[in-house]
Coordinates of C-alpha atoms in Angstrom, one line a residue:
X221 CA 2.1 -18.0 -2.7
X222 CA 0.3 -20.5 -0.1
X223 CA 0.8 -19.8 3.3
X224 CA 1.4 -23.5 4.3
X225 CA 2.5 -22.8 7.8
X226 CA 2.3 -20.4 10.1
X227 CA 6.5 -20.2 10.0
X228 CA 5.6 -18.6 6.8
X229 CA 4.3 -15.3 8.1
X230 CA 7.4 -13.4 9.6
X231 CA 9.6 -14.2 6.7
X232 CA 11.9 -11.1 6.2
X233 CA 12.5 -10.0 2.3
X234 CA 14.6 -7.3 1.5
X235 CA 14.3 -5.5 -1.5
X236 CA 17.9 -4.7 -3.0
X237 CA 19.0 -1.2 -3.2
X238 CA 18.6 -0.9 -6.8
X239 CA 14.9 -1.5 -6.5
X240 CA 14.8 1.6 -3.8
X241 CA 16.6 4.2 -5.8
X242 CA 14.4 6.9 -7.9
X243 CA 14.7 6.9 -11.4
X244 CA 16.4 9.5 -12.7
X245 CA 15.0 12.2 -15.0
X246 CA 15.5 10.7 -18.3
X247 CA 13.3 7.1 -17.7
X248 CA 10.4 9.1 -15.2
X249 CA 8.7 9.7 -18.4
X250 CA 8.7 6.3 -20.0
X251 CA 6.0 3.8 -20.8
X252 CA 4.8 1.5 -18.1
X253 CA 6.3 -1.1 -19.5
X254 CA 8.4 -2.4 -17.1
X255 CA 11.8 -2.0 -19.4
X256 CA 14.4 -0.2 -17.5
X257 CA 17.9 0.7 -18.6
X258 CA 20.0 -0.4 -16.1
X259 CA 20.0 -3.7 -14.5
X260 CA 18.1 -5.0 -11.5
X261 CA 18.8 -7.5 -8.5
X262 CA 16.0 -9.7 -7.6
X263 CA 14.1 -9.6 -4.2
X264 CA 16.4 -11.7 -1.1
X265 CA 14.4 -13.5 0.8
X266 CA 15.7 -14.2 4.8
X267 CA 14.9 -17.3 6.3
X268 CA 14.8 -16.3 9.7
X269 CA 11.3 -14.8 11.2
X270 CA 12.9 -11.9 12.6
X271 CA 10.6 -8.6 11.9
X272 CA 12.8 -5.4 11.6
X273 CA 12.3 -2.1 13.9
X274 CA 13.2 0.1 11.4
X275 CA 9.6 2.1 10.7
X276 CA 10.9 4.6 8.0
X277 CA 8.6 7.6 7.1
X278 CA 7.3 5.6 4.2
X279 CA 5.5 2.3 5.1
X280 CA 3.4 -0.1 2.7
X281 CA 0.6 -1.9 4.2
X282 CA -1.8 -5.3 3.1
X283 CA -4.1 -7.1 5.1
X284 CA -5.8 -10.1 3.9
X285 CA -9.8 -10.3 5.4
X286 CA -12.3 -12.8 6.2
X287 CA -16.0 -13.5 5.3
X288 CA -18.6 -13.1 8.0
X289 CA -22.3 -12.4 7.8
X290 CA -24.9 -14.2 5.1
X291 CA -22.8 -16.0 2.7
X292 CA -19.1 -14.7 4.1
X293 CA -20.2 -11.2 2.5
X294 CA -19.1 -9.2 4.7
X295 CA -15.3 -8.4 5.5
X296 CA -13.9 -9.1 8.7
X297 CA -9.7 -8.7 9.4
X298 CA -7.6 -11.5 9.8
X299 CA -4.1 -10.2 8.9
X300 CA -2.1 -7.4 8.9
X301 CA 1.3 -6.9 7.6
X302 CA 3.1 -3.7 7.0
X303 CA 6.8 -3.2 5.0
X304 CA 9.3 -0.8 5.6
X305 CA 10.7 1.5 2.1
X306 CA 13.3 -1.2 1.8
X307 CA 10.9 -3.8 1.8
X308 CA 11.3 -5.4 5.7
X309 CA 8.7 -6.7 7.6
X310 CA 8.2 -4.5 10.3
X311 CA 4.7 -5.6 11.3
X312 CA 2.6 -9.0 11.1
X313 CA -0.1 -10.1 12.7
X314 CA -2.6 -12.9 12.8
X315 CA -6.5 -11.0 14.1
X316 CA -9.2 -12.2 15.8
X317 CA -11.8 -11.5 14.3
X318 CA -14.6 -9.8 16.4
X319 CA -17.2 -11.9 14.5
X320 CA -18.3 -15.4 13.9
X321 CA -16.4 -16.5 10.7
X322 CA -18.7 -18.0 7.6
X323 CA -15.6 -18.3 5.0
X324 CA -12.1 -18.0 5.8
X325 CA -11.6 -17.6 2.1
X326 CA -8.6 -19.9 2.8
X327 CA -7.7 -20.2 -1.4
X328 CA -7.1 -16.3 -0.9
X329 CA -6.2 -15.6 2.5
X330 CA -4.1 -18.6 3.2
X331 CA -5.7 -18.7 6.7
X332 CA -7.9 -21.3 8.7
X333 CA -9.3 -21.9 11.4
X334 CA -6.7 -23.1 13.4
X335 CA -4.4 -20.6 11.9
X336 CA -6.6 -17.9 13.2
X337 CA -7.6 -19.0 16.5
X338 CA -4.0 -20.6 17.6
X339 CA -1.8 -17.2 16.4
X340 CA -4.6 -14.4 16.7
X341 CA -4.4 -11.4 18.2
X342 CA -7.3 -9.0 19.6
X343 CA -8.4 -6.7 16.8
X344 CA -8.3 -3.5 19.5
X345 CA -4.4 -4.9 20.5
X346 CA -3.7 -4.5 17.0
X347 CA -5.8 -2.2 15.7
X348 CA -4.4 0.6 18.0
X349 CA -0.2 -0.4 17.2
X350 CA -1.5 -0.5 13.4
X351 CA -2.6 3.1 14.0
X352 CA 0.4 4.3 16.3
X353 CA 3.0 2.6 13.8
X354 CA 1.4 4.6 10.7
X355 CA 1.0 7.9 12.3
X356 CA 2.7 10.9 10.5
X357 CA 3.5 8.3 7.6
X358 CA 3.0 8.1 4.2
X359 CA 1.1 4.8 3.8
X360 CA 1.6 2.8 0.0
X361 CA -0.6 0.3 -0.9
X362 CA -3.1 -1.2 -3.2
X363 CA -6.4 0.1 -2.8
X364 CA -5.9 0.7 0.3
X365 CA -9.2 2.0 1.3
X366 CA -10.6 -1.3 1.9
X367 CA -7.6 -1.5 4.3
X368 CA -8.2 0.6 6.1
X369 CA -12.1 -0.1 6.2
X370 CA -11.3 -3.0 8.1
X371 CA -8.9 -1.4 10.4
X372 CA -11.8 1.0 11.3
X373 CA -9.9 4.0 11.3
X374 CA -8.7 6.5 8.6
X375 CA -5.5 8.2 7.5
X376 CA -5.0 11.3 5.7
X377 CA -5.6 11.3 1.8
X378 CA -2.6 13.6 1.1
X379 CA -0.7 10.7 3.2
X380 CA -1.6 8.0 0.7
X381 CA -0.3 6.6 -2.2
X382 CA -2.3 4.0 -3.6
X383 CA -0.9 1.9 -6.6
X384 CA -4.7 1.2 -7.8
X385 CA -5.6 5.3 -8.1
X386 CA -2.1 6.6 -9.8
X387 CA -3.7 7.8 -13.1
X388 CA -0.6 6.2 -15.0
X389 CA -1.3 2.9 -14.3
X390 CA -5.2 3.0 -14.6
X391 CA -4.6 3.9 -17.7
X392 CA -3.1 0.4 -18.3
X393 CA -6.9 -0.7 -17.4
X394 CA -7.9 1.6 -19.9
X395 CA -9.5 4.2 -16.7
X396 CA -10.6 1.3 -14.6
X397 CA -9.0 0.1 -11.7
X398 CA -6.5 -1.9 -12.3
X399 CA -5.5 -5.6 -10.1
X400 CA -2.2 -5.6 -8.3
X401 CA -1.1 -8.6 -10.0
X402 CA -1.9 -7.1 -13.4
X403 CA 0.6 -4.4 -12.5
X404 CA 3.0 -6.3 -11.4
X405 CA 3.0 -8.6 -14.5
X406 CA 2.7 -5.5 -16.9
X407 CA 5.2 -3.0 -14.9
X408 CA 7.3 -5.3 -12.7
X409 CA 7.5 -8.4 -14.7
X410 CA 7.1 -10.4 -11.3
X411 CA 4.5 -12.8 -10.2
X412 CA 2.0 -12.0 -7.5
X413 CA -1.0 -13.8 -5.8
X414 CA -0.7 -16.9 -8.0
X415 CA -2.7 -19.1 -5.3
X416 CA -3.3 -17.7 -2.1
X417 CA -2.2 -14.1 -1.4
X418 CA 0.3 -13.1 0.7
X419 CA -0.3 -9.5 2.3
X420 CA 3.9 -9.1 3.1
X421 CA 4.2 -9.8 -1.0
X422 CA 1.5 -7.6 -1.8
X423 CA 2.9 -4.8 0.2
X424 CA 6.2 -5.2 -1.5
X425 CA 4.3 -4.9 -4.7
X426 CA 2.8 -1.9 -4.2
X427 CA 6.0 -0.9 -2.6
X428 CA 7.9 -1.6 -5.6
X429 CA 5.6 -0.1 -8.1
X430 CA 5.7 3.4 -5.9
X431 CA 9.1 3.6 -5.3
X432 CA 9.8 2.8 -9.8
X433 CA 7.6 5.9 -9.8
X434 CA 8.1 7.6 -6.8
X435 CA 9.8 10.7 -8.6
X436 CA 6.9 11.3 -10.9
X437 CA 4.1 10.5 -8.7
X438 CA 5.2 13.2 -6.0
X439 CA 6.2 15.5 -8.7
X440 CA 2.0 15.2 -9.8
X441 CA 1.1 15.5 -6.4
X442 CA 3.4 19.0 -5.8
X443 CA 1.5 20.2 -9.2
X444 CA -1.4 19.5 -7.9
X445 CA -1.2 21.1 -4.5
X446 CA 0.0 24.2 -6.1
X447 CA -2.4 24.5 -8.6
X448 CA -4.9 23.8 -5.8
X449 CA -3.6 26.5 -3.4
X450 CA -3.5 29.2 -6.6
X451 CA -7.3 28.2 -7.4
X452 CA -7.8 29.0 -3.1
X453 CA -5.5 32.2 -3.4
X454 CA -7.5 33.6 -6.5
X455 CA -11.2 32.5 -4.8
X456 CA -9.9 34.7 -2.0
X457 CA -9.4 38.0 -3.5
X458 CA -12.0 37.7 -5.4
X459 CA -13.8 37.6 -2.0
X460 CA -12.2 40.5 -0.8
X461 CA -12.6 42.9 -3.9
X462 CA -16.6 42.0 -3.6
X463 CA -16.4 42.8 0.1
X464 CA -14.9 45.9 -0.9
X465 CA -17.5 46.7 -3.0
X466 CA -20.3 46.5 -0.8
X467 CA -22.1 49.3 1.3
X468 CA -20.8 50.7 4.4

């Protein structure tokens, strides 16, 4: 979806409750197919640019990023948007970036020059609400490490769900890493970055493909913490029977 205009970024989409609900026990375990057995309301879009201050514990984030450097290699940010569990805008910015820009990537980004330099904001400004706004959160997104590359700081793995490492859906990529909008086609049946992207729609994507599995996915995670914490209970007293054993 082009970004024509600048009007464009604070749009407010909600995502209807059906979309937010868990699935139940008997369709967790189906095929990523995107077939479920009771019926779904489409996203509703708002016209009005109003951005909601309801940060819920469980936030999805996108940003979309600029070239600097030699040939616009390097990856400077220019947007950040962030997407409460029900899917409203609760954070989006235009950034300055901190370095001279050699490709706005403006097929992918949607952004320009004037865009940038007429609705920017300091990268510290927003940087530092970025950070305040995800504290103590569980962050969703789509490989979200580059995200937070260019925010420059980090956020706690067991605080992350990322929609590009859930093993499920690699495994529609046969073990790769799978695209966003190849998950949403295969799982969601929706359309996403057809033209330039748009970091509040990919945020709801990623939001949508967690929340479809959110049961599951944290069931995996509980496994796997407990399993973890037996393999650190048994390392432990295996430690203390050898310390019994030695010499006084």
């Amino acid at each position: 979806k082009k970004i024509g205009h600048i009007s464009k970024l604070n749009d407010v989409s909600v995502l209807s409750e059906s979309h937010v609900k868990d699935v139940n026990k008997n369709q967790e375990n189906k095929p990523l197919n995107g077939k479920r057995s009771r019926k779904t309301r489409p996203l509703t879009t708002s016209t009005n640019n109003l951005v909601s201050n309801n940060i819920t514990h469980r936030l999805a984030l996108d940003c979309e990023m600029v070239g600097c450097g030699k040939d616009g290699a390097g990856n400077q940010l220019a947007r950040v948007s962030i997407v409460n569990i029900y899917g409203d805008t609760v954070y989006d910015k235009i950034v300055l970036p901190r370095e001279t820009v050699t490709d706005y990537r403006s097929l992918i980004t949607g952004l320009n020059r004037e865009i940038i330099t007429t609705k920017g904001v300091p990268f510290k400004e927003v940087q530092g609400e970025v950070a305040d706004m995800v504290k103590g959160k569980v962050v969703i997104g789509h490989d979200i490490k580059h995200d937070f590359d260019v925010l420059e700081f980090s956020h706690p793995k067991s605080m992350i769900r990322d929609t590009a490492k859930y093993k499920p859906f690699k495994a529609l990529s046969k073990g790769n890493t799978p695209s966003l909008k190849k998950l949403c086609r295969e799982i969601l049946k929706t359309s996403v970055q057809e033209g330039a992207h748009d970091s509040i729609e990919d945020a709801r994507g990623a939001l949508q493909l967690y929340r479809m599995h959110r049961t599951s996915w944290e069931r995996s995670i509980k496994k796997y913490r407990k399993k973890s914490q037996q393999t650190i209970d048994s390392q432990d007293k295996s430690e203390e029977l050898e310390d019994s054993d030695d010499p006084v």
